[in-house]
Amino acid sequence: LCRDSTLCLAFVYGEIRKSVRQVDTTMAVAGQRGLTGNERRIVGFVAASHALDHGLELVYAAVLTVIGLQFGAGLFLLGAIANALALASGLSAPVGGFLSDRLGSKRMLVVQLISAAGMAFLVAASTSLWMLAVTLTLLGLAIGLYHPIGLSFITRTVRQRSRAIGFHGMGGNIG
């Protein structure tokens, strides 16, 4: 569906913003206060970022058998590599929270997205199973930073936090 990551981000961002606007309009008609235009842009961007974060995390599972054939690896070894990615992702989440508090969630969101994109390119360039294992672990470290940063950014910038976090969750499920 998305061959170019920039076009994919723009598509996902646009679709999420449309959903946010539709729900927000419905809520406003029902008498509830809606999100401002700036808040809708923030929620759309953070939800799209969440979709990309989960997409990067799950793409390995989608191409697992192809990778196994290319490198001549069995499912046990490929599963161990997947577990390294998941473990690294989990271990870096507290670091993401710490860095978000110290450096700001907006700045760290940009750093996280750039580092995840860079690691994804290194994963794609892997020429051996060991290089794949190392780069997927580094990718796990990069994507694991996301959740505390994204949620912090929402809670610091949006008045309707629960609604915004709901759209954020929707973005992750899309990914």
Short mmCIF file of N, CA and C in Angstrom, two decimals:
data_model
loop_
_atom_site.label_atom_id
_atom_site.label_comp_id
_atom_site.label_asym_id
_atom_site.label_seq_id
_atom_site.Cartn_x
_atom_site.Cartn_y
_atom_site.Cartn_z
N LEU A 1 0.83 -1.19 0.00
CA LEU A 1 0.00 0.00 0.00
C LEU A 1 0.87 1.25 0.00
N CYS A 2 1.88 1.33 0.85
CA CYS A 2 2.74 2.52 0.93
C CYS A 2 4.16 2.12 0.59
N ARG A 3 4.61 2.51 -0.58
CA ARG A 3 5.98 2.19 -0.99
C ARG A 3 6.97 3.24 -0.51
N ASP A 4 6.53 4.46 -0.31
CA ASP A 4 7.38 5.56 0.11
C ASP A 4 6.96 5.94 1.53
N SER A 5 7.90 5.93 2.47
CA SER A 5 7.55 6.17 3.87
C SER A 5 6.99 7.56 4.10
N THR A 6 7.46 8.57 3.35
CA THR A 6 6.94 9.92 3.51
C THR A 6 5.49 9.99 3.06
N LEU A 7 5.19 9.36 1.92
CA LEU A 7 3.81 9.34 1.45
C LEU A 7 2.93 8.55 2.40
N CYS A 8 3.46 7.48 2.97
CA CYS A 8 2.71 6.66 3.92
C CYS A 8 2.37 7.48 5.16
N LEU A 9 3.36 8.21 5.69
CA LEU A 9 3.12 9.04 6.87
C LEU A 9 2.07 10.10 6.55
N ALA A 10 2.16 10.73 5.38
CA ALA A 10 1.20 11.76 5.00
C ALA A 10 -0.20 11.16 4.88
N PHE A 11 -0.32 9.97 4.30
CA PHE A 11 -1.61 9.30 4.15
C PHE A 11 -2.21 8.97 5.52
N VAL A 12 -1.42 8.33 6.38
CA VAL A 12 -1.91 7.94 7.71
C VAL A 12 -2.30 9.19 8.51
N TYR A 13 -1.44 10.22 8.46
CA TYR A 13 -1.71 11.47 9.17
C TYR A 13 -3.03 12.07 8.68
N GLY A 14 -3.23 12.12 7.36
CA GLY A 14 -4.45 12.68 6.81
C GLY A 14 -5.69 11.92 7.23
N GLU A 15 -5.61 10.59 7.19
CA GLU A 15 -6.77 9.78 7.58
C GLU A 15 -7.08 9.94 9.07
N ILE A 16 -6.07 10.00 9.90
CA ILE A 16 -6.31 10.16 11.34
C ILE A 16 -6.89 11.54 11.61
N ARG A 17 -6.36 12.57 10.96
CA ARG A 17 -6.89 13.93 11.15
C ARG A 17 -8.35 14.00 10.73
N LYS A 18 -8.73 13.32 9.63
CA LYS A 18 -10.13 13.31 9.21
C LYS A 18 -11.00 12.66 10.28
N SER A 19 -10.52 11.54 10.84
CA SER A 19 -11.28 10.85 11.89
C SER A 19 -11.43 11.73 13.12
N VAL A 20 -10.34 12.38 13.51
CA VAL A 20 -10.37 13.26 14.68
C VAL A 20 -11.39 14.38 14.44
N ARG A 21 -11.35 14.99 13.26
CA ARG A 21 -12.25 16.09 12.94
C ARG A 21 -13.71 15.62 12.95
N GLN A 22 -13.99 14.44 12.38
CA GLN A 22 -15.37 13.93 12.34
C GLN A 22 -15.90 13.66 13.74
N VAL A 23 -15.11 12.98 14.56
CA VAL A 23 -15.55 12.68 15.93
C VAL A 23 -15.68 13.96 16.72
N ASP A 24 -14.73 14.88 16.53
CA ASP A 24 -14.76 16.14 17.26
C ASP A 24 -15.99 16.96 16.90
N THR A 25 -16.36 16.96 15.62
CA THR A 25 -17.55 17.68 15.18
C THR A 25 -18.81 17.06 15.78
N THR A 26 -18.86 15.74 15.80
CA THR A 26 -20.00 15.03 16.40
C THR A 26 -20.12 15.36 17.88
N MET A 27 -18.99 15.37 18.58
CA MET A 27 -19.00 15.68 20.01
C MET A 27 -19.44 17.12 20.26
N ALA A 28 -18.99 18.04 19.40
CA ALA A 28 -19.36 19.45 19.55
C ALA A 28 -20.86 19.63 19.35
N VAL A 29 -21.46 18.91 18.39
CA VAL A 29 -22.90 18.98 18.16
C VAL A 29 -23.64 18.47 19.39
N ALA A 30 -23.06 17.48 20.07
CA ALA A 30 -23.68 16.92 21.27
C ALA A 30 -23.47 17.82 22.49
N GLY A 31 -22.83 18.98 22.29
CA GLY A 31 -22.67 19.93 23.39
C GLY A 31 -21.36 19.82 24.14
N GLN A 32 -20.46 18.96 23.70
CA GLN A 32 -19.17 18.83 24.37
C GLN A 32 -18.14 19.70 23.66
N ARG A 33 -17.23 20.24 24.43
CA ARG A 33 -16.18 21.10 23.89
C ARG A 33 -15.24 20.26 23.02
N GLY A 34 -14.89 20.78 21.87
CA GLY A 34 -14.03 20.07 20.94
C GLY A 34 -12.57 20.47 21.06
N LEU A 35 -11.75 19.84 20.23
CA LEU A 35 -10.34 20.16 20.16
C LEU A 35 -10.14 21.39 19.27
N THR A 36 -9.14 22.18 19.60
CA THR A 36 -8.81 23.30 18.74
C THR A 36 -8.11 22.76 17.49
N GLY A 37 -7.96 23.60 16.48
CA GLY A 37 -7.27 23.17 15.26
C GLY A 37 -5.85 22.72 15.55
N ASN A 38 -5.16 23.43 16.41
CA ASN A 38 -3.78 23.05 16.77
C ASN A 38 -3.76 21.72 17.49
N GLU A 39 -4.73 21.50 18.39
CA GLU A 39 -4.79 20.22 19.10
C GLU A 39 -5.07 19.08 18.13
N ARG A 40 -5.93 19.31 17.14
CA ARG A 40 -6.20 18.26 16.14
C ARG A 40 -4.93 17.93 15.35
N ARG A 41 -4.15 18.95 15.01
CA ARG A 41 -2.88 18.69 14.29
C ARG A 41 -1.92 17.88 15.17
N ILE A 42 -1.84 18.24 16.44
CA ILE A 42 -0.96 17.51 17.37
C ILE A 42 -1.40 16.06 17.49
N VAL A 43 -2.70 15.85 17.72
CA VAL A 43 -3.22 14.49 17.88
C VAL A 43 -3.01 13.69 16.59
N GLY A 44 -3.26 14.31 15.45
CA GLY A 44 -3.05 13.62 14.17
C GLY A 44 -1.61 13.22 13.98
N PHE A 45 -0.69 14.13 14.27
CA PHE A 45 0.74 13.83 14.10
C PHE A 45 1.20 12.74 15.06
N VAL A 46 0.82 12.85 16.32
CA VAL A 46 1.26 11.86 17.31
C VAL A 46 0.63 10.49 17.02
N ALA A 47 -0.64 10.47 16.61
CA ALA A 47 -1.27 9.19 16.27
C ALA A 47 -0.63 8.57 15.04
N ALA A 48 -0.29 9.39 14.04
CA ALA A 48 0.40 8.87 12.84
C ALA A 48 1.79 8.35 13.22
N SER A 49 2.46 9.05 14.11
CA SER A 49 3.77 8.58 14.59
C SER A 49 3.64 7.24 15.30
N HIS A 50 2.57 7.10 16.07
CA HIS A 50 2.31 5.84 16.78
C HIS A 50 2.07 4.71 15.78
N ALA A 51 1.34 5.01 14.71
CA ALA A 51 1.09 4.01 13.67
C ALA A 51 2.40 3.56 13.03
N LEU A 52 3.26 4.50 12.72
CA LEU A 52 4.55 4.15 12.12
C LEU A 52 5.42 3.36 13.09
N ASP A 53 5.40 3.74 14.36
CA ASP A 53 6.18 3.03 15.36
C ASP A 53 5.78 1.56 15.42
N HIS A 54 4.48 1.31 15.48
CA HIS A 54 4.01 -0.09 15.53
C HIS A 54 4.22 -0.80 14.19
N GLY A 55 4.10 -0.07 13.11
CA GLY A 55 4.37 -0.67 11.80
C GLY A 55 5.80 -1.16 11.69
N LEU A 56 6.74 -0.35 12.18
CA LEU A 56 8.15 -0.77 12.16
C LEU A 56 8.37 -2.00 13.04
N GLU A 57 7.66 -2.04 14.14
CA GLU A 57 7.81 -3.16 15.07
C GLU A 57 7.26 -4.46 14.49
N LEU A 58 6.18 -4.37 13.74
CA LEU A 58 5.50 -5.57 13.27
C LEU A 58 5.93 -6.05 11.89
N VAL A 59 6.66 -5.24 11.16
CA VAL A 59 7.03 -5.64 9.80
C VAL A 59 7.95 -6.86 9.81
N TYR A 60 8.78 -7.01 10.84
CA TYR A 60 9.68 -8.16 10.92
C TYR A 60 8.90 -9.47 10.91
N ALA A 61 7.82 -9.51 11.68
CA ALA A 61 7.01 -10.73 11.72
C ALA A 61 6.39 -11.04 10.36
N ALA A 62 6.05 -9.99 9.62
CA ALA A 62 5.40 -10.18 8.32
C ALA A 62 6.36 -10.78 7.28
N VAL A 63 7.65 -10.53 7.43
CA VAL A 63 8.62 -11.01 6.43
C VAL A 63 9.54 -12.08 7.02
N LEU A 64 9.16 -12.63 8.13
CA LEU A 64 9.99 -13.61 8.83
C LEU A 64 10.40 -14.78 7.96
N THR A 65 9.48 -15.38 7.26
CA THR A 65 9.82 -16.56 6.46
C THR A 65 10.73 -16.20 5.28
N VAL A 66 10.53 -15.01 4.71
CA VAL A 66 11.40 -14.56 3.62
C VAL A 66 12.82 -14.36 4.13
N ILE A 67 12.95 -13.77 5.30
CA ILE A 67 14.27 -13.56 5.91
C ILE A 67 14.92 -14.90 6.21
N GLY A 68 14.14 -15.84 6.72
CA GLY A 68 14.67 -17.17 6.99
C GLY A 68 15.21 -17.84 5.75
N LEU A 69 14.50 -17.71 4.65
CA LEU A 69 14.97 -18.29 3.38
C LEU A 69 16.23 -17.57 2.88
N GLN A 70 16.24 -16.25 2.98
CA GLN A 70 17.37 -15.48 2.48
C GLN A 70 18.66 -15.78 3.24
N PHE A 71 18.56 -15.91 4.56
CA PHE A 71 19.74 -16.13 5.37
C PHE A 71 19.94 -17.59 5.78
N GLY A 72 19.03 -18.45 5.40
CA GLY A 72 19.15 -19.86 5.74
C GLY A 72 19.02 -20.11 7.23
N ALA A 73 18.13 -19.38 7.88
CA ALA A 73 17.96 -19.49 9.33
C ALA A 73 16.65 -20.19 9.66
N GLY A 74 16.65 -20.89 10.77
CA GLY A 74 15.45 -21.57 11.24
C GLY A 74 14.56 -20.65 12.06
N LEU A 75 13.36 -21.11 12.31
CA LEU A 75 12.40 -20.30 13.05
C LEU A 75 12.83 -20.01 14.48
N PHE A 76 13.56 -20.95 15.11
CA PHE A 76 14.01 -20.71 16.48
C PHE A 76 14.93 -19.51 16.55
N LEU A 77 15.91 -19.45 15.66
CA LEU A 77 16.85 -18.33 15.64
C LEU A 77 16.14 -17.03 15.27
N LEU A 78 15.25 -17.08 14.29
CA LEU A 78 14.51 -15.88 13.91
C LEU A 78 13.61 -15.41 15.05
N GLY A 79 13.04 -16.33 15.80
CA GLY A 79 12.23 -15.97 16.97
C GLY A 79 13.08 -15.36 18.06
N ALA A 80 14.29 -15.87 18.26
CA ALA A 80 15.19 -15.29 19.25
C ALA A 80 15.55 -13.85 18.88
N ILE A 81 15.75 -13.60 17.60
CA ILE A 81 16.04 -12.23 17.15
C ILE A 81 14.83 -11.33 17.39
N ALA A 82 13.64 -11.85 17.12
CA ALA A 82 12.42 -11.08 17.37
C ALA A 82 12.28 -10.76 18.86
N ASN A 83 12.65 -11.70 19.71
CA ASN A 83 12.60 -11.45 21.14
C ASN A 83 13.62 -10.41 21.57
N ALA A 84 14.77 -10.36 20.92
CA ALA A 84 15.77 -9.32 21.22
C ALA A 84 15.20 -7.94 20.89
N LEU A 85 14.49 -7.84 19.76
CA LEU A 85 13.83 -6.58 19.39
C LEU A 85 12.82 -6.18 20.45
N ALA A 86 11.98 -7.12 20.86
CA ALA A 86 10.94 -6.83 21.85
C ALA A 86 11.53 -6.46 23.21
N LEU A 87 12.56 -7.18 23.63
CA LEU A 87 13.21 -6.88 24.91
C LEU A 87 13.85 -5.51 24.88
N ALA A 88 14.55 -5.19 23.80
CA ALA A 88 15.18 -3.87 23.68
C ALA A 88 14.13 -2.77 23.70
N SER A 89 13.01 -3.02 23.03
CA SER A 89 11.92 -2.04 23.00
C SER A 89 11.38 -1.79 24.41
N GLY A 90 11.17 -2.85 25.15
CA GLY A 90 10.67 -2.70 26.52
C GLY A 90 11.65 -2.02 27.44
N LEU A 91 12.92 -2.34 27.30
CA LEU A 91 13.94 -1.76 28.18
C LEU A 91 14.19 -0.28 27.91
N SER A 92 13.94 0.17 26.69
CA SER A 92 14.22 1.57 26.39
C SER A 92 13.05 2.50 26.73
N ALA A 93 11.88 1.97 27.04
CA ALA A 93 10.74 2.83 27.37
C ALA A 93 11.01 3.74 28.57
N PRO A 94 11.55 3.23 29.68
CA PRO A 94 11.84 4.15 30.79
C PRO A 94 12.86 5.23 30.41
N VAL A 95 13.77 4.89 29.53
CA VAL A 95 14.75 5.87 29.05
C VAL A 95 14.02 6.97 28.28
N GLY A 96 13.04 6.58 27.47
CA GLY A 96 12.24 7.55 26.74
C GLY A 96 11.52 8.51 27.67
N GLY A 97 10.98 8.00 28.76
CA GLY A 97 10.32 8.86 29.74
C GLY A 97 11.30 9.82 30.40
N PHE A 98 12.45 9.31 30.78
CA PHE A 98 13.48 10.15 31.39
C PHE A 98 13.91 11.27 30.44
N LEU A 99 14.21 10.90 29.19
CA LEU A 99 14.65 11.89 28.21
C LEU A 99 13.56 12.90 27.88
N SER A 100 12.31 12.45 27.85
CA SER A 100 11.19 13.35 27.59
C SER A 100 11.07 14.39 28.70
N ASP A 101 11.24 13.95 29.94
CA ASP A 101 11.19 14.89 31.07
C ASP A 101 12.37 15.87 31.04
N ARG A 102 13.52 15.40 30.67
CA ARG A 102 14.73 16.24 30.67
C ARG A 102 14.82 17.17 29.46
N LEU A 103 14.50 16.65 28.28
CA LEU A 103 14.74 17.40 27.04
C LEU A 103 13.47 17.93 26.38
N GLY A 104 12.32 17.47 26.84
CA GLY A 104 11.05 17.90 26.26
C GLY A 104 10.51 16.85 25.31
N SER A 105 9.20 16.66 25.38
CA SER A 105 8.58 15.60 24.59
C SER A 105 8.56 15.93 23.09
N LYS A 106 8.42 17.20 22.74
CA LYS A 106 8.40 17.56 21.32
C LYS A 106 9.76 17.26 20.67
N ARG A 107 10.81 17.69 21.31
CA ARG A 107 12.15 17.45 20.77
C ARG A 107 12.46 15.96 20.72
N MET A 108 12.10 15.23 21.76
CA MET A 108 12.39 13.80 21.80
C MET A 108 11.55 13.01 20.80
N LEU A 109 10.34 13.51 20.48
CA LEU A 109 9.53 12.83 19.47
C LEU A 109 10.24 12.89 18.12
N VAL A 110 10.81 14.03 17.79
CA VAL A 110 11.56 14.18 16.54
C VAL A 110 12.79 13.27 16.55
N VAL A 111 13.52 13.26 17.66
CA VAL A 111 14.71 12.40 17.78
C VAL A 111 14.31 10.93 17.65
N GLN A 112 13.23 10.53 18.28
CA GLN A 112 12.78 9.15 18.22
C GLN A 112 12.41 8.75 16.81
N LEU A 113 11.67 9.58 16.11
CA LEU A 113 11.25 9.25 14.75
C LEU A 113 12.45 9.14 13.81
N ILE A 114 13.40 10.06 13.94
CA ILE A 114 14.59 10.03 13.08
C ILE A 114 15.44 8.80 13.39
N SER A 115 15.61 8.50 14.68
CA SER A 115 16.43 7.33 15.03
C SER A 115 15.75 6.02 14.59
N ALA A 116 14.44 5.93 14.72
CA ALA A 116 13.73 4.72 14.28
C ALA A 116 13.84 4.57 12.76
N ALA A 117 13.70 5.68 12.04
CA ALA A 117 13.82 5.62 10.57
C ALA A 117 15.23 5.20 10.17
N GLY A 118 16.23 5.75 10.84
CA GLY A 118 17.61 5.38 10.54
C GLY A 118 17.89 3.91 10.81
N MET A 119 17.38 3.41 11.92
CA MET A 119 17.56 2.00 12.25
C MET A 119 16.82 1.11 11.25
N ALA A 120 15.65 1.55 10.80
CA ALA A 120 14.90 0.77 9.81
C ALA A 120 15.70 0.63 8.51
N PHE A 121 16.38 1.70 8.11
CA PHE A 121 17.22 1.62 6.91
C PHE A 121 18.39 0.66 7.14
N LEU A 122 18.97 0.67 8.33
CA LEU A 122 20.07 -0.26 8.62
C LEU A 122 19.58 -1.70 8.64
N VAL A 123 18.38 -1.93 9.16
CA VAL A 123 17.81 -3.28 9.13
C VAL A 123 17.66 -3.73 7.68
N ALA A 124 17.14 -2.86 6.85
CA ALA A 124 16.93 -3.21 5.44
C ALA A 124 18.25 -3.48 4.72
N ALA A 125 19.33 -2.85 5.19
CA ALA A 125 20.64 -3.02 4.55
C ALA A 125 21.44 -4.20 5.11
N SER A 126 20.87 -4.93 6.05
CA SER A 126 21.58 -6.04 6.68
C SER A 126 21.97 -7.08 5.65
N THR A 127 23.24 -7.48 5.70
CA THR A 127 23.75 -8.47 4.75
C THR A 127 24.03 -9.82 5.38
N SER A 128 23.85 -9.91 6.68
CA SER A 128 24.06 -11.19 7.35
C SER A 128 23.05 -11.32 8.49
N LEU A 129 22.90 -12.52 8.98
CA LEU A 129 21.96 -12.76 10.07
C LEU A 129 22.40 -12.02 11.34
N TRP A 130 23.70 -11.97 11.58
CA TRP A 130 24.19 -11.28 12.78
C TRP A 130 24.00 -9.78 12.68
N MET A 131 24.21 -9.23 11.48
CA MET A 131 23.95 -7.81 11.28
C MET A 131 22.46 -7.51 11.46
N LEU A 132 21.62 -8.41 10.99
CA LEU A 132 20.18 -8.26 11.17
C LEU A 132 19.83 -8.27 12.66
N ALA A 133 20.42 -9.18 13.41
CA ALA A 133 20.14 -9.26 14.84
C ALA A 133 20.53 -7.96 15.56
N VAL A 134 21.70 -7.44 15.24
CA VAL A 134 22.17 -6.20 15.88
C VAL A 134 21.28 -5.03 15.48
N THR A 135 20.98 -4.90 14.19
CA THR A 135 20.19 -3.75 13.75
C THR A 135 18.74 -3.82 14.23
N LEU A 136 18.19 -5.03 14.31
CA LEU A 136 16.82 -5.15 14.85
C LEU A 136 16.80 -4.82 16.34
N THR A 137 17.85 -5.17 17.05
CA THR A 137 17.93 -4.81 18.47
C THR A 137 18.03 -3.29 18.62
N LEU A 138 18.84 -2.66 17.77
CA LEU A 138 18.93 -1.19 17.80
C LEU A 138 17.60 -0.55 17.41
N LEU A 139 16.90 -1.15 16.45
CA LEU A 139 15.58 -0.66 16.08
C LEU A 139 14.63 -0.77 17.29
N GLY A 140 14.72 -1.88 18.01
CA GLY A 140 13.90 -2.05 19.22
C GLY A 140 14.17 -0.96 20.24
N LEU A 141 15.45 -0.61 20.42
CA LEU A 141 15.79 0.48 21.34
C LEU A 141 15.16 1.79 20.89
N ALA A 142 15.20 2.05 19.58
CA ALA A 142 14.66 3.31 19.06
C ALA A 142 13.14 3.37 19.17
N ILE A 143 12.45 2.29 18.79
CA ILE A 143 10.99 2.35 18.81
C ILE A 143 10.45 2.27 20.24
N GLY A 144 11.20 1.67 21.13
CA GLY A 144 10.76 1.58 22.52
C GLY A 144 10.69 2.93 23.23
N LEU A 145 11.38 3.89 22.71
CA LEU A 145 11.34 5.24 23.30
C LEU A 145 9.99 5.91 23.10
N TYR A 146 9.23 5.47 22.10
CA TYR A 146 8.06 6.21 21.63
C TYR A 146 6.97 6.45 22.67
N HIS A 147 6.45 5.41 23.31
CA HIS A 147 5.22 5.55 24.11
C HIS A 147 5.30 6.62 25.20
N PRO A 148 6.30 6.64 26.05
CA PRO A 148 6.31 7.70 27.06
C PRO A 148 6.45 9.09 26.44
N ILE A 149 7.16 9.18 25.33
CA ILE A 149 7.34 10.48 24.67
C ILE A 149 6.02 10.94 24.05
N GLY A 150 5.37 10.07 23.28
CA GLY A 150 4.12 10.43 22.63
C GLY A 150 3.01 10.77 23.62
N LEU A 151 2.88 9.96 24.65
CA LEU A 151 1.84 10.22 25.65
C LEU A 151 2.14 11.49 26.44
N SER A 152 3.40 11.74 26.73
CA SER A 152 3.78 12.97 27.42
C SER A 152 3.45 14.18 26.57
N PHE A 153 3.74 14.09 25.28
CA PHE A 153 3.45 15.20 24.38
C PHE A 153 1.96 15.52 24.36
N ILE A 154 1.14 14.48 24.32
CA ILE A 154 -0.32 14.68 24.33
C ILE A 154 -0.75 15.34 25.64
N THR A 155 -0.32 14.79 26.76
CA THR A 155 -0.80 15.31 28.05
C THR A 155 -0.31 16.72 28.34
N ARG A 156 0.77 17.12 27.68
CA ARG A 156 1.29 18.48 27.90
C ARG A 156 0.68 19.51 26.95
N THR A 157 0.03 19.06 25.88
CA THR A 157 -0.39 20.02 24.86
C THR A 157 -1.88 19.99 24.52
N VAL A 158 -2.63 19.00 24.99
CA VAL A 158 -4.03 18.86 24.60
C VAL A 158 -4.91 18.91 25.85
N ARG A 159 -5.98 19.71 25.79
CA ARG A 159 -6.90 19.83 26.94
C ARG A 159 -7.73 18.57 27.13
N GLN A 160 -8.26 18.03 26.02
CA GLN A 160 -9.11 16.84 26.07
C GLN A 160 -8.21 15.60 26.00
N ARG A 161 -7.51 15.31 27.09
CA ARG A 161 -6.49 14.27 27.09
C ARG A 161 -7.03 12.87 26.80
N SER A 162 -8.13 12.52 27.40
CA SER A 162 -8.68 11.16 27.20
C SER A 162 -9.06 10.93 25.75
N ARG A 163 -9.69 11.91 25.14
CA ARG A 163 -10.06 11.80 23.73
C ARG A 163 -8.79 11.69 22.87
N ALA A 164 -7.82 12.52 23.16
CA ALA A 164 -6.57 12.51 22.39
C ALA A 164 -5.84 11.17 22.54
N ILE A 165 -5.81 10.63 23.75
CA ILE A 165 -5.15 9.35 23.98
C ILE A 165 -5.91 8.23 23.27
N GLY A 166 -7.23 8.35 23.16
CA GLY A 166 -8.01 7.38 22.39
C GLY A 166 -7.61 7.37 20.92
N PHE A 167 -7.44 8.56 20.33
CA PHE A 167 -6.98 8.64 18.94
C PHE A 167 -5.55 8.15 18.81
N HIS A 168 -4.75 8.40 19.83
CA HIS A 168 -3.38 7.90 19.84
C HIS A 168 -3.38 6.37 19.79
N GLY A 169 -4.23 5.76 20.59
CA GLY A 169 -4.36 4.30 20.58
C GLY A 169 -4.84 3.78 19.23
N MET A 170 -5.77 4.51 18.62
CA MET A 170 -6.24 4.13 17.29
C MET A 170 -5.08 4.13 16.30
N GLY A 171 -4.22 5.13 16.38
CA GLY A 171 -3.06 5.19 15.51
C GLY A 171 -2.17 3.97 15.68
N GLY A 172 -1.92 3.59 16.91
CA GLY A 172 -1.09 2.40 17.17
C GLY A 172 -1.70 1.14 16.58
N ASN A 173 -3.01 1.03 16.67
CA ASN A 173 -3.69 -0.16 16.11
C ASN A 173 -3.66 -0.16 14.59
N ILE A 174 -3.67 1.00 13.98
CA ILE A 174 -3.56 1.09 12.53
C ILE A 174 -2.19 0.57 12.09
N GLY A 175 -1.16 0.92 12.87
CA GLY A 175 0.21 0.49 12.56
C GLY A 175 0.35 -0.98 12.67
#
